[in-house]
Amino acid sequence: MKTQKVWLVTGASKGLGLTLVKHLLAGGYRVAATSRDAEALRSEIGHQGDGFLPLEVNLTSNTAVAEAVASIVAQFGTIDVVVNNAGYGQLGTLEELSDEEARENFDVNVFGSLNVIRNVMPVFREKRSGAFFNISSIAGFLGSFPGWGIYNATKFAVAGFTEALSAEVKSLGISATIVYPGYFKTNFLHQGSLRTAKHPIADFKEARDLEVIHNEKIIGNQPGDPENAAEAFIKVAEMEERPLHLFLGSDAFGMAYNKIEAVQKDLTAFETISKSTDYQQ
């Protein structure tokens, strides 16, 4: 039965991850979900029965992820769908953020997902099926947000390695999808999910202005509905042909088109210079 598929959702303690887990369990799917506090996650979900496996996992540790995957297979027998959702936002201009702050954001947002992929792939390869949904962001497609450079870079990295993964696993019957959410009405913009620079520099007006916009205008007015996003995930996961690029939200959809148009404009305007670098016949 389709509803007996086993899902692994990381970063399930809040936001889109939490909403997705609730929808999956309500739909009869078996779900393993990671969080920094497994008992708090179990309490928040409130699901009774052996179809739910909450796991406390340090995703930046390959050993911890390997142990978690083994636990999932031991309980459910397999894994069918993976949603690499865990991550956090890091605000701060490139000059403001320390090497430590930047690397920590990459450790969670990028290397955490790579650890999951690396350890789930043997399960997928053995059965020649499986689906990865790697959560990027519209900021992983359009990077012109002042003060979001490092976060953007982590999400561009997610998009980049997912494109490669999709090509690597195609003949194995496995799919990989980059998910680019726009603004959803979750707690992502609140402290804990969004960190600010430890040593801000007042000169960066554009970055400070954008922070004010997020704090005063965007929080509470996000157009995206997490409940609808969860249903979209499930719908796409059940498709035989899944997209490589999946934009969620009308805002993300619109910003993606704007980026594509800007790239096409530059391609056209500078075509002569671009092609002038070839060896001349």
mmCIF file of N, CA and C in Angstrom, residues 51-120:
data_model
loop_
_atom_site.group_PDB
_atom_site.id
_atom_site.type_symbol
_atom_site.label_atom_id
_atom_site.label_comp_id
_atom_site.label_asym_id
_atom_site.label_seq_id
_atom_site.Cartn_x
_atom_site.Cartn_y
_atom_site.Cartn_z
ATOM 1 N N GLY A 51 4.256 3.333 14.453
ATOM 2 C CA GLY A 51 4.491 3.887 13.129
ATOM 3 C C GLY A 51 5.289 5.171 13.150
ATOM 4 N N PHE A 52 5.665 5.622 14.344
ATOM 5 C CA PHE A 52 6.426 6.864 14.474
ATOM 6 C C PHE A 52 7.682 6.605 15.290
ATOM 7 N N LEU A 53 8.830 7.012 14.743
ATOM 8 C CA LEU A 53 10.111 6.825 15.420
ATOM 9 C C LEU A 53 10.825 8.167 15.537
ATOM 10 N N PRO A 54 10.711 8.837 16.699
ATOM 11 C CA PRO A 54 11.459 10.086 16.897
ATOM 12 C C PRO A 54 12.901 9.780 17.276
ATOM 13 N N LEU A 55 13.832 10.512 16.691
ATOM 14 C CA LEU A 55 15.245 10.249 16.914
ATOM 15 C C LEU A 55 15.986 11.536 17.269
ATOM 16 N N GLU A 56 16.799 11.459 18.280
ATOM 17 C CA GLU A 56 17.651 12.584 18.667
ATOM 18 C C GLU A 56 19.000 12.373 17.981
ATOM 19 N N VAL A 57 19.293 13.181 16.978
ATOM 20 C CA VAL A 57 20.462 12.937 16.136
ATOM 21 C C VAL A 57 21.249 14.219 15.916
ATOM 22 N N ASN A 58 22.574 14.125 16.084
ATOM 23 C CA ASN A 58 23.464 15.208 15.685
ATOM 24 C C ASN A 58 23.793 14.981 14.216
ATOM 25 N N LEU A 59 23.121 15.702 13.337
ATOM 26 C CA LEU A 59 23.253 15.454 11.911
ATOM 27 C C LEU A 59 24.634 15.790 11.368
ATOM 28 N N THR A 60 25.413 16.581 12.104
ATOM 29 C CA THR A 60 26.758 16.916 11.637
ATOM 30 C C THR A 60 27.756 15.798 11.929
ATOM 31 N N SER A 61 27.311 14.754 12.628
ATOM 32 C CA SER A 61 28.148 13.590 12.905
ATOM 33 C C SER A 61 27.753 12.443 11.990
ATOM 34 N N ASN A 62 28.648 12.030 11.102
ATOM 35 C CA ASN A 62 28.343 10.925 10.206
ATOM 36 C C ASN A 62 28.055 9.643 10.976
ATOM 37 N N THR A 63 28.768 9.438 12.076
ATOM 38 C CA THR A 63 28.546 8.240 12.898
ATOM 39 C C THR A 63 27.147 8.242 13.489
ATOM 40 N N ALA A 64 26.716 9.394 14.006
ATOM 41 C CA ALA A 64 25.381 9.492 14.597
ATOM 42 C C ALA A 64 24.297 9.260 13.547
ATOM 43 N N VAL A 65 24.500 9.797 12.357
ATOM 44 C CA VAL A 65 23.522 9.607 11.283
ATOM 45 C C VAL A 65 23.472 8.146 10.856
ATOM 46 N N ALA A 66 24.632 7.504 10.756
ATOM 47 C CA ALA A 66 24.675 6.081 10.390
ATOM 48 C C ALA A 66 23.907 5.235 11.406
ATOM 49 N N GLU A 67 24.066 5.546 12.678
ATOM 50 C CA GLU A 67 23.350 4.809 13.724
ATOM 51 C C GLU A 67 21.846 5.040 13.622
ATOM 52 N N ALA A 68 21.454 6.275 13.293
ATOM 53 C CA ALA A 68 20.033 6.593 13.156
ATOM 54 C C ALA A 68 19.416 5.838 11.986
ATOM 55 N N VAL A 69 20.104 5.800 10.858
ATOM 56 C CA VAL A 69 19.600 5.084 9.688
ATOM 57 C C VAL A 69 19.460 3.592 10.000
ATOM 58 N N ALA A 70 20.425 3.044 10.716
ATOM 59 C CA ALA A 70 20.347 1.634 11.112
ATOM 60 C C ALA A 70 19.140 1.381 11.999
ATOM 61 N N SER A 71 18.840 2.317 12.890
ATOM 62 C CA SER A 71 17.679 2.187 13.774
ATOM 63 C C SER A 71 16.377 2.211 12.988
ATOM 64 N N ILE A 72 16.325 3.070 11.980
ATOM 65 C CA ILE A 72 15.114 3.168 11.154
ATOM 66 C C ILE A 72 14.888 1.868 10.391
ATOM 67 N N VAL A 73 15.935 1.354 9.778
ATOM 68 C CA VAL A 73 15.821 0.113 9.015
ATOM 69 C C VAL A 73 15.468 -1.056 9.940
ATOM 70 N N ALA A 74 16.027 -1.042 11.146
ATOM 71 C CA ALA A 74 15.724 -2.103 12.100
ATOM 72 C C ALA A 74 14.245 -2.092 12.485
ATOM 73 N N GLN A 75 13.643 -0.903 12.616
ATOM 74 C CA GLN A 75 12.242 -0.824 13.035
ATOM 75 C C GLN A 75 11.275 -0.973 11.875
ATOM 76 N N PHE A 76 11.583 -0.315 10.741
ATOM 77 C CA PHE A 76 10.624 -0.290 9.637
ATOM 78 C C PHE A 76 11.003 -1.181 8.452
ATOM 79 N N GLY A 77 12.235 -1.672 8.442
ATOM 80 C CA GLY A 77 12.665 -2.546 7.356
ATOM 81 C C GLY A 77 13.268 -1.843 6.161
ATOM 82 N N THR A 78 12.963 -0.570 6.001
ATOM 83 C CA THR A 78 13.456 0.162 4.840
ATOM 84 C C THR A 78 13.259 1.656 5.053
ATOM 85 N N ILE A 79 13.653 2.448 4.050
ATOM 86 C CA ILE A 79 13.358 3.879 3.963
ATOM 87 C C ILE A 79 12.975 4.141 2.515
ATOM 88 N N ASP A 80 11.897 4.889 2.289
ATOM 89 C CA ASP A 80 11.432 5.155 0.941
ATOM 90 C C ASP A 80 11.612 6.606 0.511
ATOM 91 N N VAL A 81 11.399 7.533 1.427
ATOM 92 C CA VAL A 81 11.460 8.957 1.109
ATOM 93 C C VAL A 81 12.262 9.674 2.193
ATOM 94 N N VAL A 82 13.176 10.517 1.763
ATOM 95 C CA VAL A 82 13.975 11.317 2.695
ATOM 96 C C VAL A 82 13.712 12.794 2.428
ATOM 97 N N VAL A 83 13.424 13.537 3.496
ATOM 98 C CA VAL A 83 13.284 14.993 3.406
ATOM 99 C C VAL A 83 14.384 15.610 4.263
ATOM 100 N N ASN A 84 15.409 16.119 3.597
ATOM 101 C CA ASN A 84 16.500 16.795 4.304
ATOM 102 C C ASN A 84 16.068 18.233 4.581
ATOM 103 N N ASN A 85 15.446 18.417 5.740
ATOM 104 C CA ASN A 85 14.816 19.684 6.093
ATOM 105 C C ASN A 85 15.580 20.462 7.160
ATOM 106 N N ALA A 86 16.420 19.787 7.924
ATOM 107 C CA ALA A 86 17.090 20.440 9.051
ATOM 108 C C ALA A 86 17.992 21.579 8.580
ATOM 109 N N GLY A 87 17.958 22.674 9.295
ATOM 110 C CA GLY A 87 18.806 23.808 8.954
ATOM 111 C C GLY A 87 18.366 25.043 9.710
ATOM 112 N N TYR A 88 19.142 26.093 9.604
ATOM 113 C CA TYR A 88 18.765 27.351 10.240
ATOM 114 C C TYR A 88 19.286 28.515 9.411
ATOM 115 N N GLY A 89 18.680 29.673 9.607
ATOM 116 C CA GLY A 89 19.092 30.868 8.898
ATOM 117 C C GLY A 89 20.189 31.597 9.646
ATOM 118 N N GLN A 90 21.139 32.131 8.907
ATOM 119 C CA GLN A 90 22.236 32.904 9.499
ATOM 120 C C GLN A 90 22.291 34.270 8.828
ATOM 121 N N LEU A 91 21.941 35.302 9.585
ATOM 122 C CA LEU A 91 22.028 36.665 9.069
ATOM 123 C C LEU A 91 23.400 37.254 9.351
ATOM 124 N N GLY A 92 23.788 38.201 8.515
ATOM 125 C CA GLY A 92 25.064 38.876 8.681
ATOM 126 C C GLY A 92 25.758 39.021 7.352
ATOM 127 N N THR A 93 26.358 40.190 7.120
ATOM 128 C CA THR A 93 27.097 40.389 5.875
ATOM 129 C C THR A 93 28.359 39.530 5.891
ATOM 130 N N LEU A 94 28.974 39.407 4.732
ATOM 131 C CA LEU A 94 30.163 38.558 4.621
ATOM 132 C C LEU A 94 31.300 39.067 5.502
ATOM 133 N N GLU A 95 31.395 40.383 5.689
ATOM 134 C CA GLU A 95 32.441 40.916 6.562
ATOM 135 C C GLU A 95 32.106 40.687 8.026
ATOM 136 N N GLU A 96 30.839 40.781 8.375
ATOM 137 C CA GLU A 96 30.438 40.673 9.783
ATOM 138 C C GLU A 96 30.603 39.270 10.353
ATOM 139 N N LEU A 97 30.273 38.266 9.571
ATOM 140 C CA LEU A 97 30.259 36.903 10.099
ATOM 141 C C LEU A 97 31.667 36.349 10.231
ATOM 142 N N SER A 98 31.913 35.725 11.357
ATOM 143 C CA SER A 98 33.215 35.106 11.595
ATOM 144 C C SER A 98 33.318 33.799 10.816
ATOM 145 N N ASP A 99 34.526 33.301 10.703
ATOM 146 C CA ASP A 99 34.742 32.006 10.069
ATOM 147 C C ASP A 99 33.945 30.924 10.804
ATOM 148 N N GLU A 100 33.909 31.011 12.122
ATOM 149 C CA GLU A 100 33.182 30.029 12.922
ATOM 150 C C GLU A 100 31.685 30.066 12.622
ATOM 151 N N GLU A 101 31.098 31.262 12.553
ATOM 152 C CA GLU A 101 29.674 31.386 12.269
ATOM 153 C C GLU A 101 29.345 30.833 10.882
ATOM 154 N N ALA A 102 30.180 31.153 9.903
ATOM 155 C CA ALA A 102 29.935 30.683 8.541
ATOM 156 C C ALA A 102 30.045 29.168 8.444
ATOM 157 N N ARG A 103 31.097 28.619 9.034
ATOM 158 C CA ARG A 103 31.300 27.170 8.952
ATOM 159 C C ARG A 103 30.214 26.398 9.684
ATOM 160 N N GLU A 104 29.718 26.937 10.781
ATOM 161 C CA GLU A 104 28.663 26.242 11.519
ATOM 162 C C GLU A 104 27.390 26.169 10.685
ATOM 163 N N ASN A 105 27.084 27.249 9.957
ATOM 164 C CA ASN A 105 25.912 27.228 9.094
ATOM 165 C C ASN A 105 26.064 26.184 7.994
ATOM 166 N N PHE A 106 27.263 26.077 7.413
ATOM 167 C CA PHE A 106 27.517 25.051 6.405
ATOM 168 C C PHE A 106 27.457 23.654 7.013
ATOM 169 N N ASP A 107 27.976 23.488 8.226
ATOM 170 C CA ASP A 107 27.963 22.171 8.863
ATOM 171 C C ASP A 107 26.548 21.621 8.972
ATOM 172 N N VAL A 108 25.616 22.462 9.387
ATOM 173 C CA VAL A 108 24.239 22.010 9.578
ATOM 174 C C VAL A 108 23.492 21.938 8.260
ATOM 175 N N ASN A 109 23.508 23.034 7.506
ATOM 176 C CA ASN A 109 22.672 23.128 6.307
ATOM 177 C C ASN A 109 23.168 22.278 5.144
ATOM 178 N N VAL A 110 24.482 22.075 5.059
ATOM 179 C CA VAL A 110 25.052 21.346 3.921
ATOM 180 C C VAL A 110 25.552 19.962 4.332
ATOM 181 N N PHE A 111 26.498 19.916 5.259
ATOM 182 C CA PHE A 111 27.121 18.638 5.594
ATOM 183 C C PHE A 111 26.184 17.711 6.347
ATOM 184 N N GLY A 112 25.219 18.276 7.064
ATOM 185 C CA GLY A 112 24.216 17.428 7.711
ATOM 186 C C GLY A 112 23.419 16.649 6.685
ATOM 187 N N SER A 113 23.002 17.322 5.622
ATOM 188 C CA SER A 113 22.259 16.638 4.554
ATOM 189 C C SER A 113 23.129 15.624 3.822
ATOM 190 N N LEU A 114 24.387 15.979 3.597
ATOM 191 C CA LEU A 114 25.288 15.038 2.928
ATOM 192 C C LEU A 114 25.481 13.770 3.754
ATOM 193 N N ASN A 115 25.541 13.896 5.074
ATOM 194 C CA ASN A 115 25.657 12.717 5.935
ATOM 195 C C ASN A 115 24.438 11.816 5.789
ATOM 196 N N VAL A 116 23.254 12.439 5.718
ATOM 197 C CA VAL A 116 22.034 11.652 5.553
ATOM 198 C C VAL A 116 22.035 10.941 4.199
ATOM 199 N N ILE A 117 22.358 11.672 3.154
ATOM 200 C CA ILE A 117 22.379 11.073 1.807
ATOM 201 C C ILE A 117 23.363 9.908 1.754
ATOM 202 N N ARG A 118 24.552 10.118 2.263
ATOM 203 C CA ARG A 118 25.601 9.100 2.231
ATOM 204 C C ARG A 118 25.155 7.803 2.912
ATOM 205 N N ASN A 119 24.417 7.923 3.998
ATOM 206 C CA ASN A 119 24.045 6.735 4.767
ATOM 207 C C ASN A 119 22.735 6.098 4.323
ATOM 208 N N VAL A 120 21.881 6.862 3.647
ATOM 209 C CA VAL A 120 20.636 6.292 3.135
ATOM 210 C C VAL A 120 20.846 5.646 1.763
#
